[in-house]
Coordinates of C-alpha atoms and ligand atoms in Angstrom, one line a residue:
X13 CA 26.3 2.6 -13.1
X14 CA 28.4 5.5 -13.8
X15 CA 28.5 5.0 -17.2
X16 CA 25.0 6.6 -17.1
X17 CA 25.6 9.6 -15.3
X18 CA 27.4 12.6 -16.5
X19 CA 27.5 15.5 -14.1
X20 CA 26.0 19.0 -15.1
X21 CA 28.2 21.6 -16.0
X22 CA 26.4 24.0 -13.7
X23 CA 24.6 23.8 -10.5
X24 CA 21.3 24.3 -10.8
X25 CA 20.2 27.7 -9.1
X26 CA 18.1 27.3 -5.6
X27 CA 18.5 26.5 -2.1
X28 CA 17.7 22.7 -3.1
X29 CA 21.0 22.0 -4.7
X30 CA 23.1 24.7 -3.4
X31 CA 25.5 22.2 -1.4
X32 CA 25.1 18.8 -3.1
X33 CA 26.3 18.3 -6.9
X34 CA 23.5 17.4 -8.9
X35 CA 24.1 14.5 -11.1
X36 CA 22.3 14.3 -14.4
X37 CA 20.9 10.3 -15.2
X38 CA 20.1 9.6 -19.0
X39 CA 16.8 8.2 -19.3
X40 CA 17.1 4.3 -18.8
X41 CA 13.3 3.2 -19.4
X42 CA 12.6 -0.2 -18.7
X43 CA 10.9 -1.6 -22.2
X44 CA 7.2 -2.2 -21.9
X45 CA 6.8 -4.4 -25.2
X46 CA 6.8 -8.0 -23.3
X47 CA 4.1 -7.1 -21.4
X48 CA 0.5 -8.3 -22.1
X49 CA -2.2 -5.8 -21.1
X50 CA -5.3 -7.0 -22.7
X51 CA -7.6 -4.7 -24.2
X52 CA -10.6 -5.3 -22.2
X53 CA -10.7 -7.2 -18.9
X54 CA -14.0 -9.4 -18.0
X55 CA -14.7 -10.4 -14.5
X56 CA -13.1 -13.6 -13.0
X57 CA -15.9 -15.5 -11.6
X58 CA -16.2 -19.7 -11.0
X59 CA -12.8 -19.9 -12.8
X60 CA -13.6 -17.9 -15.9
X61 CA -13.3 -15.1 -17.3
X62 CA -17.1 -13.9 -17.9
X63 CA -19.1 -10.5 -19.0
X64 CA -20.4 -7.8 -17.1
X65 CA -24.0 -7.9 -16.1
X66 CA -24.2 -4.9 -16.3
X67 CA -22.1 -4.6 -19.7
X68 CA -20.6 -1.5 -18.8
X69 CA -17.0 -1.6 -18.7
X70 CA -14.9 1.7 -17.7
X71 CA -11.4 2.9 -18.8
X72 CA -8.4 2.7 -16.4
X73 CA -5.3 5.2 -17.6
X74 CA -1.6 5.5 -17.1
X75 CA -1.5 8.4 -14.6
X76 CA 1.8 9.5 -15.8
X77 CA 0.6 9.9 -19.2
X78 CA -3.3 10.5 -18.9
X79 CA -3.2 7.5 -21.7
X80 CA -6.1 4.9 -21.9
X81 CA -4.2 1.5 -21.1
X82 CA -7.0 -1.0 -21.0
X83 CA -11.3 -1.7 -19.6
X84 CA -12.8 -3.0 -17.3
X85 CA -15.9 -5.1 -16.2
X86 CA -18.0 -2.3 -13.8
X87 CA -19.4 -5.5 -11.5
X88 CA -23.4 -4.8 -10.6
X89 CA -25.5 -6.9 -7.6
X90 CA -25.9 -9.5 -9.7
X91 CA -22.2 -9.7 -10.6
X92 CA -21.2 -9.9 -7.1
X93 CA -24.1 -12.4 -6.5
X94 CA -22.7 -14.8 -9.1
X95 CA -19.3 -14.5 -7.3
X96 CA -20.4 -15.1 -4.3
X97 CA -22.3 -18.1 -5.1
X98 CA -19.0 -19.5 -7.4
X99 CA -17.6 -19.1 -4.0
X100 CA -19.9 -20.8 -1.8
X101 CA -19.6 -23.6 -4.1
X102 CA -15.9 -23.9 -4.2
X103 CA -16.4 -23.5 -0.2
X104 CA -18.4 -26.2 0.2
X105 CA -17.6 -28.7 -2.6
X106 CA -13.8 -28.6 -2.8
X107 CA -11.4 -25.9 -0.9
X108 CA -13.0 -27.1 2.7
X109 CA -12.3 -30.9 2.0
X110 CA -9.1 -31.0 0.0
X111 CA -6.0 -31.7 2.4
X112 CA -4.4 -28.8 3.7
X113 CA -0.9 -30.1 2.2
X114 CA -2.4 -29.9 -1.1
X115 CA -4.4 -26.6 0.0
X116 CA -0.5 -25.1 0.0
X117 CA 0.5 -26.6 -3.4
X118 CA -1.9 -24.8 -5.0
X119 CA -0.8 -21.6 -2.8
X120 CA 3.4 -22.5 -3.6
X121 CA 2.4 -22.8 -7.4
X122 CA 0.8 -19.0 -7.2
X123 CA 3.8 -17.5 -6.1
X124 CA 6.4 -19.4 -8.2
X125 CA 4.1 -18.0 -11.1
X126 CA 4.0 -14.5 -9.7
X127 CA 8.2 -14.9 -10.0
X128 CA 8.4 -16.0 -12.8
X129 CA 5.9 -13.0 -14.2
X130 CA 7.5 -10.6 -11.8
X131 CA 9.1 -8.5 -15.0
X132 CA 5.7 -7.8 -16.5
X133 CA 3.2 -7.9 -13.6
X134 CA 6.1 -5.0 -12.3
X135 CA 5.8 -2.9 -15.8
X136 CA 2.0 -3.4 -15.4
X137 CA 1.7 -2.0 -11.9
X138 CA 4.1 1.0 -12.9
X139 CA 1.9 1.7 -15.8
X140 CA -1.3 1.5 -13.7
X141 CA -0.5 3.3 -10.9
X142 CA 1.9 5.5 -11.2
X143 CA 4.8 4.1 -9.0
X144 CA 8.6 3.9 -9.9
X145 CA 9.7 1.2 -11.8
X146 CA 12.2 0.8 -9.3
X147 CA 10.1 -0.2 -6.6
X148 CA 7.5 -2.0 -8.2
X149 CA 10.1 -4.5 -9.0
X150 CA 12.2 -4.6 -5.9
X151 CA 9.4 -3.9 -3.3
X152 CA 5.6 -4.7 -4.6
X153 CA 6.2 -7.7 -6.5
X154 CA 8.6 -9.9 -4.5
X155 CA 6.9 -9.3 -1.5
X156 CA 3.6 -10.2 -3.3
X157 CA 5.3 -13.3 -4.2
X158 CA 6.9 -13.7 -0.7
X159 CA 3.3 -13.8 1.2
X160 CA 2.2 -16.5 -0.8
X161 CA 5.4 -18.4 -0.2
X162 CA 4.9 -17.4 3.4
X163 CA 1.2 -18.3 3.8
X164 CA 1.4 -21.5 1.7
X165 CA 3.6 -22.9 4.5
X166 CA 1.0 -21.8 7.3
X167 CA -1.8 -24.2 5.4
X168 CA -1.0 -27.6 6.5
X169 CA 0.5 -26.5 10.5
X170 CA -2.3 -24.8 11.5
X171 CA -2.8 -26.7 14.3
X172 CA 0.8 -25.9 15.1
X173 CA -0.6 -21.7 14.8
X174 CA -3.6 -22.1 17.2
X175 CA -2.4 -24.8 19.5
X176 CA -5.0 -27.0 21.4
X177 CA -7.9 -25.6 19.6
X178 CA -9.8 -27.1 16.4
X179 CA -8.8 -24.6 13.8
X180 CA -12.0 -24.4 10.5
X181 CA -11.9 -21.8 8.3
X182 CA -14.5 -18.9 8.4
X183 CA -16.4 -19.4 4.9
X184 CA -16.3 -17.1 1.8
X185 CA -14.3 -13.7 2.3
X186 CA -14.9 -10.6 0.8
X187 CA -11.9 -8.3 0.0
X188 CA -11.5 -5.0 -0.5
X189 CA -8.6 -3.2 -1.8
X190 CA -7.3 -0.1 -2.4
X191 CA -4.7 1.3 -5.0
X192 CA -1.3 2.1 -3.4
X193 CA -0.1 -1.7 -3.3
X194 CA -2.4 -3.2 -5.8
X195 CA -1.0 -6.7 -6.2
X196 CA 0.7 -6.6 -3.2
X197 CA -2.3 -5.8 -1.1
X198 CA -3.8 -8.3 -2.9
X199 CA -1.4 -11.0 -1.9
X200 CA -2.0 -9.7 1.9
X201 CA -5.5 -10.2 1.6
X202 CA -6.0 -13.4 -0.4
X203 CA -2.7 -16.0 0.9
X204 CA -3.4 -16.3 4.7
X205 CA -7.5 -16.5 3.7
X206 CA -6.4 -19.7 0.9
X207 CA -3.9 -21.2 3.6
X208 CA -6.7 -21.2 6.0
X209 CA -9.4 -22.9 4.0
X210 CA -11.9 -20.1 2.8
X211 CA -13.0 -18.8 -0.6
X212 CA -12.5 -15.4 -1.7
X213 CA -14.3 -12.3 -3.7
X214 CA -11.7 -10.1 -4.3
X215 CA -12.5 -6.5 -5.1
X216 CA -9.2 -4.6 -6.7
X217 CA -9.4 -0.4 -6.4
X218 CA -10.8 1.0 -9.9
X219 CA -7.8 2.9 -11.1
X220 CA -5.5 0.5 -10.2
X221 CA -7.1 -3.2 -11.3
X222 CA -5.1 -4.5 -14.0
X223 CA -2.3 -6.7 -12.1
X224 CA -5.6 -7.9 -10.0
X225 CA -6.8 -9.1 -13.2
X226 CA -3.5 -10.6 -14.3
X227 CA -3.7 -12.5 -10.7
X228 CA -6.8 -13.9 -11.9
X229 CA -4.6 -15.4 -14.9
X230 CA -2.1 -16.8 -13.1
X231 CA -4.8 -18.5 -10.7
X232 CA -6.4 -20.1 -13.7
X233 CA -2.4 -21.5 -15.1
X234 CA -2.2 -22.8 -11.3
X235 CA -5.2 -24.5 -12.1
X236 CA -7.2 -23.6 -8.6
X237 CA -10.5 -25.1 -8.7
X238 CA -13.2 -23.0 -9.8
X239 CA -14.6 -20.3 -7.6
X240 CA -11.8 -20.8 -4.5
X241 CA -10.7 -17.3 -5.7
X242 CA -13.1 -14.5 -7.5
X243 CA -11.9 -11.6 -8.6
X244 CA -14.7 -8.7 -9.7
X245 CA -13.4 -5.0 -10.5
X246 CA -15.7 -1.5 -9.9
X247 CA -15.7 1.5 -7.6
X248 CA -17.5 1.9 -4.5
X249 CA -21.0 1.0 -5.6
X250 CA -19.7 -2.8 -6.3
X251 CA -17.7 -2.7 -2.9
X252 CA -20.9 -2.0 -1.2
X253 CA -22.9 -4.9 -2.9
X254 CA -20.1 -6.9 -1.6
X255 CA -19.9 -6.0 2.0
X256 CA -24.0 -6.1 2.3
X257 CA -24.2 -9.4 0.5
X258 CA -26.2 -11.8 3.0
X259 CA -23.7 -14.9 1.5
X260 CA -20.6 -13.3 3.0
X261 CA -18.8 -14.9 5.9
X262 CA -15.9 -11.8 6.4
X263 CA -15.2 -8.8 5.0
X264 CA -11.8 -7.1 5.1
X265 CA -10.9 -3.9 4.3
X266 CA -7.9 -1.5 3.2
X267 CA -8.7 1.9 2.3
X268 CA -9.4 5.3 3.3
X269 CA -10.9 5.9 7.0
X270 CA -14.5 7.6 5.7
X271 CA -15.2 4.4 3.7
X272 CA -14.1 1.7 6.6
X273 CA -16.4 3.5 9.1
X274 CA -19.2 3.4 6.6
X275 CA -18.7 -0.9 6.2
X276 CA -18.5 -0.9 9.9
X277 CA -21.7 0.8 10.9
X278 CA -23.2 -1.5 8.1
X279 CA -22.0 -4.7 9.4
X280 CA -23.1 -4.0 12.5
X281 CA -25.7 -6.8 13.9
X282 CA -24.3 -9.3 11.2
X283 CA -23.0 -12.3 11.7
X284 CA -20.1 -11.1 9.5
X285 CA -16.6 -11.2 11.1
X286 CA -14.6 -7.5 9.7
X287 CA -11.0 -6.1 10.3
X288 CA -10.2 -2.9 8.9
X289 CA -6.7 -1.0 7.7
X290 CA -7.5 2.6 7.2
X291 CA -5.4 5.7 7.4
X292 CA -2.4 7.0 9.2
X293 CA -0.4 10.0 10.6
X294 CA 2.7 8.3 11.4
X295 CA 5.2 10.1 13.4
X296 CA 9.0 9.6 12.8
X297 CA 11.1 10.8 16.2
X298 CA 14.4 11.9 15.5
X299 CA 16.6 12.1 18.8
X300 CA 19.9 14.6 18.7
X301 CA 22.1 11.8 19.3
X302 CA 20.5 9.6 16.4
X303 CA 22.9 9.0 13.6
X304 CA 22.0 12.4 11.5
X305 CA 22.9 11.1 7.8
X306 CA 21.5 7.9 8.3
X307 CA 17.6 9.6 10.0
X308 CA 17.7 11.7 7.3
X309 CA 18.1 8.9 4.4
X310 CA 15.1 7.0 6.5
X311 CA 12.7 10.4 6.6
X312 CA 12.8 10.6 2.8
X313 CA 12.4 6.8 2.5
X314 CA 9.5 7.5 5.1
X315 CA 7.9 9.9 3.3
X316 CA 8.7 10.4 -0.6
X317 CA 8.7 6.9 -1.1
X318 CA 5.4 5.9 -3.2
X319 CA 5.0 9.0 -3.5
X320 CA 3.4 9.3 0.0
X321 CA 0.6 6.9 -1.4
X322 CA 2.2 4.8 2.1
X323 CA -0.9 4.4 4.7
X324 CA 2.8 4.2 7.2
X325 CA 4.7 6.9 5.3
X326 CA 6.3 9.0 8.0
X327 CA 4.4 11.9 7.4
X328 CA 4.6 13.7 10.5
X329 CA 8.8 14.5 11.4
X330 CA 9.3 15.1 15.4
X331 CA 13.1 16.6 15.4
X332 CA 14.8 17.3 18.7
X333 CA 14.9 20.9 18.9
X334 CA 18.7 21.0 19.3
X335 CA 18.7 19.7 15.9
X336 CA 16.6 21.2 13.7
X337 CA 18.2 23.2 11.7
X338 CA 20.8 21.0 10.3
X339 CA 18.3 18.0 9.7
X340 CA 16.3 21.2 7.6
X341 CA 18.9 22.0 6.0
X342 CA 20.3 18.0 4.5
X343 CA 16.6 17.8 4.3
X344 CA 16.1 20.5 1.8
X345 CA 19.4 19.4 0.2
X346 CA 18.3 16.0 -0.3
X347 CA 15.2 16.5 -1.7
X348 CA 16.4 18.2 -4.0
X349 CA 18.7 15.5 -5.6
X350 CA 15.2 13.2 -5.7
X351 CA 14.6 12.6 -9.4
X352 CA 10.8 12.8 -10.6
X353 CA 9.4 12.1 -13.6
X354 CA 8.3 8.8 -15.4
X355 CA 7.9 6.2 -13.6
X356 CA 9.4 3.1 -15.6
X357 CA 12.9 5.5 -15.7
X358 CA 14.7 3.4 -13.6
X359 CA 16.1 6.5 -11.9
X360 CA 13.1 7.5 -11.3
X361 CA 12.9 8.1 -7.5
X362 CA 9.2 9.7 -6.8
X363 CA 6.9 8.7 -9.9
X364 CA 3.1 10.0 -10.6
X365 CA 0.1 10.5 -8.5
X366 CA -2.0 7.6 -8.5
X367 CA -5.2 10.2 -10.1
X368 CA -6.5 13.7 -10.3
X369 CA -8.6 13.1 -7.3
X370 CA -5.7 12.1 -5.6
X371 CA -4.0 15.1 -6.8
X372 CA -6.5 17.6 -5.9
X373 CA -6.7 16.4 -2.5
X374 CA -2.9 16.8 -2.3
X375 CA -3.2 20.2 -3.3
X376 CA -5.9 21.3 -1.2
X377 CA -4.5 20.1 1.7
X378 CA -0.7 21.7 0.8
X379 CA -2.7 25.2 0.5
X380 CA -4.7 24.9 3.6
X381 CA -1.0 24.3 5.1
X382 CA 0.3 27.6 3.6
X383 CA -3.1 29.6 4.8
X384 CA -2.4 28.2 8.0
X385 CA 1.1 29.5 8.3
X386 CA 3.5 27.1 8.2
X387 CA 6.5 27.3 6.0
X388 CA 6.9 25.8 2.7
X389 CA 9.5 24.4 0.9
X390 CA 9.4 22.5 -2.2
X391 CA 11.6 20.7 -4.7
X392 CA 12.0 22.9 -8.0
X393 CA 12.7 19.9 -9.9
X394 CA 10.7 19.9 -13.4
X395 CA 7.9 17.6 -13.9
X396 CA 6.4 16.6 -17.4
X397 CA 3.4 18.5 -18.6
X398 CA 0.8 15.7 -18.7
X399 CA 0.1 13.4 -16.2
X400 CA -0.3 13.7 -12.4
X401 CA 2.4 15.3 -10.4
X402 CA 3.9 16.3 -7.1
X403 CA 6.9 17.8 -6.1
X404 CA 8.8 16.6 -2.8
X405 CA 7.3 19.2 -0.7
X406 CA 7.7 19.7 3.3
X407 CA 6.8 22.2 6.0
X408 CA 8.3 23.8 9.0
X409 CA 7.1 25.6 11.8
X410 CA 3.8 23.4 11.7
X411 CA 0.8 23.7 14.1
X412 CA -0.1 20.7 16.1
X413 CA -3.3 21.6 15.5
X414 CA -3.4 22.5 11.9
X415 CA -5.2 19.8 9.6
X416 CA -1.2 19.0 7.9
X417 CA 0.1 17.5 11.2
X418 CA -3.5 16.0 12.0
X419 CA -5.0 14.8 8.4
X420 CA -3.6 12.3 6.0
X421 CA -2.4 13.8 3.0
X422 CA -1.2 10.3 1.6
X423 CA 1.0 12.7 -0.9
X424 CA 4.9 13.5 -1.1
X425 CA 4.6 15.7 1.7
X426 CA 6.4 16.3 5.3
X427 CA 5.1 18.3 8.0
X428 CA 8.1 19.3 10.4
X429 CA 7.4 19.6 14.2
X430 CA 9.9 19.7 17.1
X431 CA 10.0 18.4 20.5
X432 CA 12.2 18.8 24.2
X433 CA 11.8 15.6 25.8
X434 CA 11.2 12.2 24.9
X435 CA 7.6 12.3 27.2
X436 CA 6.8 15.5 24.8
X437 CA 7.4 13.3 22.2
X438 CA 5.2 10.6 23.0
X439 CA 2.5 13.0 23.8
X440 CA 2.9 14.8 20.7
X441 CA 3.2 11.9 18.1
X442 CA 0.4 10.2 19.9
X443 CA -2.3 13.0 19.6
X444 CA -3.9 12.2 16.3
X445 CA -7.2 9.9 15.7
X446 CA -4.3 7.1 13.7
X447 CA -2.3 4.9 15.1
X448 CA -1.0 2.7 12.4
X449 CA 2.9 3.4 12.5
X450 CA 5.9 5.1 14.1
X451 CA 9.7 5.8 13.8
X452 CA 12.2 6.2 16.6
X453 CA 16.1 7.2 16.0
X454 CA 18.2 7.3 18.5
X455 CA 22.0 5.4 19.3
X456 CA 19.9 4.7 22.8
X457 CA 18.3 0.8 23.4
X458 CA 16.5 1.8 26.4
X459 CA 15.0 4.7 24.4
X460 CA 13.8 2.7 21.8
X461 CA 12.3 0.0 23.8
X462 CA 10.8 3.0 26.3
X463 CA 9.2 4.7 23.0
X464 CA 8.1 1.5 21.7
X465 CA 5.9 1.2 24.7
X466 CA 4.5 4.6 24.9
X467 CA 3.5 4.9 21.4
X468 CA 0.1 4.2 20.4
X469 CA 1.1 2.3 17.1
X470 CA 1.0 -0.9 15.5
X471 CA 4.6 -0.6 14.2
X472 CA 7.3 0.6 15.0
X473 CA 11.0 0.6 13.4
X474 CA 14.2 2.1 14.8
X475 CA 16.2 3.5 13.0
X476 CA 15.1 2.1 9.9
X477 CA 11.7 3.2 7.9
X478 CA 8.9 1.0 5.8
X479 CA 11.0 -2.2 6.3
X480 CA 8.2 -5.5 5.7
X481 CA 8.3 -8.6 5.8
X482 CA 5.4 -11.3 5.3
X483 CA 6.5 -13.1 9.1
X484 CA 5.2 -9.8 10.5
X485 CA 2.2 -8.2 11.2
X486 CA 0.8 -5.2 10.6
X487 CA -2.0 -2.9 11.7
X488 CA -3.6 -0.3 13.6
X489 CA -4.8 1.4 16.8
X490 CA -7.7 3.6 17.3
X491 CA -9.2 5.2 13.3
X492 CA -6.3 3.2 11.8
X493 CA -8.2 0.3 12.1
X494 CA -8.2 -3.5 13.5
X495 CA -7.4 -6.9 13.1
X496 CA -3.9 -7.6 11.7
X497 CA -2.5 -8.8 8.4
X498 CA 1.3 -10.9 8.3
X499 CA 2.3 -13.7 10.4
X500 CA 1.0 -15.8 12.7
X501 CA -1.4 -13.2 13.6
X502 CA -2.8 -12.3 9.8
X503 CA -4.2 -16.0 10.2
X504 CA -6.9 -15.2 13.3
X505 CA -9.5 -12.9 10.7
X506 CA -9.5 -16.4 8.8
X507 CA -10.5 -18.9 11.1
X508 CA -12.7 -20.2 13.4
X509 CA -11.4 -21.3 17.1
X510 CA -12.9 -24.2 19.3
Ligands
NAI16 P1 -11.5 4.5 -0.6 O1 -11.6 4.0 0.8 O2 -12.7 5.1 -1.3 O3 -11.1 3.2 -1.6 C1 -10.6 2.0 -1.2 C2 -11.3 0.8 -1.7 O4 -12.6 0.8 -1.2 C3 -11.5 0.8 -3.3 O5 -11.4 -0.5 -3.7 C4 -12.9 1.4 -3.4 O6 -13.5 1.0 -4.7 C5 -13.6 0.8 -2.3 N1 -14.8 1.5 -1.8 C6 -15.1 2.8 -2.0 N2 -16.3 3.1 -1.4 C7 -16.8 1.9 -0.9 C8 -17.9 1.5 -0.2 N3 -18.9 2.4 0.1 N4 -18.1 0.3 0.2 C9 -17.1 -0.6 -0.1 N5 -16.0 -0.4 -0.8 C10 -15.8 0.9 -1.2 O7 -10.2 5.4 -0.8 P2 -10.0 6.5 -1.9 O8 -11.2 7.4 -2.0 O9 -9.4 5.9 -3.1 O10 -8.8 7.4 -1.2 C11 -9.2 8.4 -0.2 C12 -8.2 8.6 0.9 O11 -8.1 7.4 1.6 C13 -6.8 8.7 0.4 O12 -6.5 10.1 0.1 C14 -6.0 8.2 1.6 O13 -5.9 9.3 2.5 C15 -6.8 7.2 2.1 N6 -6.4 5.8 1.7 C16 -5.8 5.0 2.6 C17 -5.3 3.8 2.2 C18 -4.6 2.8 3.2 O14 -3.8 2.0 2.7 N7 -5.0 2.8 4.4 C19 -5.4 3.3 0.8 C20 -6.1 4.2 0.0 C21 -6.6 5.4 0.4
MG17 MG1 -13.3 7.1 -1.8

């Protein structure tokens, strides 16, 4: 829209803008008044909205602002106990018997609602976690919408997925999700466990709960029978009551590494069936012949994208040594163009940092990066005073060892390392404890089928970056987890085979 842009009359001073014209946007903020955030959000349990227990509710904030947006419900034992039980109900009385064709009406009917909502369910998740307007509506709320369409097919051809075998559904399902995608990974968690039969206890992220909650409304207007889905909000304490709960069938996890070993050791000698998604170091291999422009355009995506709050982001950059320094150089040029600031600008191109813990990991990690001696180089863009921010940051002349090319930062920041041969760049990218992701560029088909072979990763793009789609899964190797989630294959976690 050029009518929006007017150039600056000067460029700005630095080594970030020094080749590039910068272009000055005018603020065009996507209006916030439609949207209905209640005041105070109750847990959703049997089909109704019901107090707390515990009757403690806690605050959840804008993070780009620090303001209080809305409350809600801290769940307690005997919350998650009520849930549960709704769900067990549902199980047994209702979502086990219906038809499976009318099983995927009810599924159809949830994402048809989540379109026609997708203006304020995007707004909300901007406001509540800190993500650009921008993608919130083009990214987390279509595909939200695009996995229950997706799913909802699945429910009635199951025995079409799992051919020759009797296909029954697992029993009640406890989720647990974290706050990078909230409605999305909601949609991941709760569409292929609906289109397989079970019941669900849903447990949204505490700072990021609100379009969980808004799910649970639209559930209700698609008229669901009671207790199929059960959504209860907290922190960790309610997670645990939820994963140790003797009535649960299945528990699945997204979230950080630390917390998914703890759930496992405690499952362990259960009957409960449990796949994981944790953390990631994902390398992104740039070969010399790639298309430059193009890699370049895809490592930003990769990285600065979400604000780096991407289990996938691209967070480790392998560049040919031949090319280094001109990928360094568009790199630092480019970053420099990316516009931060507040997240329902729909310019905005890296929003806010999802909270100050986030934050203040961020941070400690960037400075044990600089103590370690790597080189640093960071946007200069301004950022407003309150609020949780982060400039584009990335490093060169990175130890393999150091903890920023072996840790996950999950924060706007790039660590650079280079490699020879393609077999040093499989070893490389492959020695960290993740294995959830990987990038390869290169104009070479054998290459990329060669590399997709060798790398220890659930998924890998060429030359493209964080591309998804609901027909395919997603997942991990080694501490990135197990079990997958998308396509035919996010079905298995939710049934039973005989
Ligand atoms: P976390 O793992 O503590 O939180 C994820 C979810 O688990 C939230 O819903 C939380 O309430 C719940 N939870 C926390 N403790 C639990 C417990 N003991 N039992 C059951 N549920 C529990 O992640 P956190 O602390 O928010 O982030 C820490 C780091 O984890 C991040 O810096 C990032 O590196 C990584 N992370 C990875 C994600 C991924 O998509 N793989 C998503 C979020 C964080
Ligand atoms: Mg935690």
């Amino acid at each position: 829209m050029t009518s929006q842009l007017e150039t600056r009359d000067r460029l700005t001073p630095g080594a970030a803008s020094s080749a590039l014209a910068e272009w000055h946007y005018s603020p065009s903020l996507e209006a916030t008044d439609h949207v209905k955030i209640q005041p105070r959000y109750n847990l959703f349990i049997g089909g109704k909205f019901v107090e707390p227990h515990s009757k403690r509710w806690f605050e959840t904030i804008n993070p780009a602002t620090e303001e209080t947006l809305s409350e809600m419900a801290e769940a307690d034992a005997e919350d998650v106990d009520r849930a549960v039980k709704e769900a067990r109900r549902a199980y047994e009385k209702t979502w086990r018997k219906i038809a499976p064709s009318e099983r995927a009406k009810y599924i159809y009917r949830i994402a048809r609602l989540i379109q026609e909502k997708s203006r304020g369910l995007a707004v909300a998740e901007t406001m509540n976690g800190g993500k650009p307007i921008k993608e919130s509506r083009d990214v987390d709320i279509p595909l939200a919408a695009a996995h229950f369409f997706y799913y909802a097919g699945w429910a009635d051809k199951l025995e079409y997925a799992f051919p020759n075998r009797t296909v029954s559904p697992v029993g009640v399902a406890g989720q647990i999700i974290p706050w990078n995608f909230p409605l999305l990974m909601a949609a991941w968690k709760l569409a292929p466990a609906l289109a397989a039969g079970n019941t669900v206890v849903l447990k949204p992220a505490e700072t990021t709960s609100i379009t969980s909650l808004m799910l649970a409304e639209i559930i209700q207007e698609a008229d669901l029978p009671p207790g199929v889905v059960n959504i209860i909000t907290g922190a960790g304490a309610t997670g645990a009551a939820l994963v140790n709960h003797a009535g649960v069938d299945k528990i699945a996890f997204t979230g950080s590494t630390e917390v998914g070993k703890r759930i496992q050791r405690s499952l362990a000698g259960t009957h409960k069936k449990l796949t994981l998604e944790l953390g990631g170091k994902a390398p992104n291999i740039v070969f010399e012949d790639a298309p430059i422009d193009q890699a370049v355009e895809g490592i930003i995506n990769g990285i600065y994208f979400n604000q780096g709050h991407v289990c996938c982001a691209g967070s480790r950059l392998f560049l040919q040594e031949s090319i280094l320094e001109p990928v360094v150089r568009k790199l630092r040029e480019r970053i420099g163009t990316l516009r931060v600031g507040n997240p329902l600008d729909k310019n905005t191109d890296v929003g806010a940092i999802n909270s100050r813990a986030q934050l203040e990991k961020i941070q400690e990690l960037v400075e044990s990066g600089t103590e370690e001696g790597a080189e640093i180089f960071q946007s200069s863009c301004s950022v407003p005073d309150r609020g949780f921010w982060f400039r584009p940051t990335f490093f060169t002349g990175v130890a393999a060892s150091s903890r920023i090319a072996q840790e996950e930062i999950f924060g706007p920041v790039l660590s650079v390392l280079t490699f020879r041969t393609p077999e040093e760049a499989i070893e490389k990218a492959n020695n960290t404890p993740y294995g959830l992701s990987a990038g390869v560029w290169t104009e070479k088909g054998s290459r990329i089928l060669k590399m997709a072979q060798k790398l220890r990763a659930g998924v890998i793009w060429a030359n493209t970056y964080n591309k998804f789609d609901p027909a395919s899964p997603f997942g991990g190797y080694k501490e990135s987890g197990f079990g997958r989630e998308g396509g035919l294959h996010g079905l298995s976690p939710y049934v039973v085979l005989t």
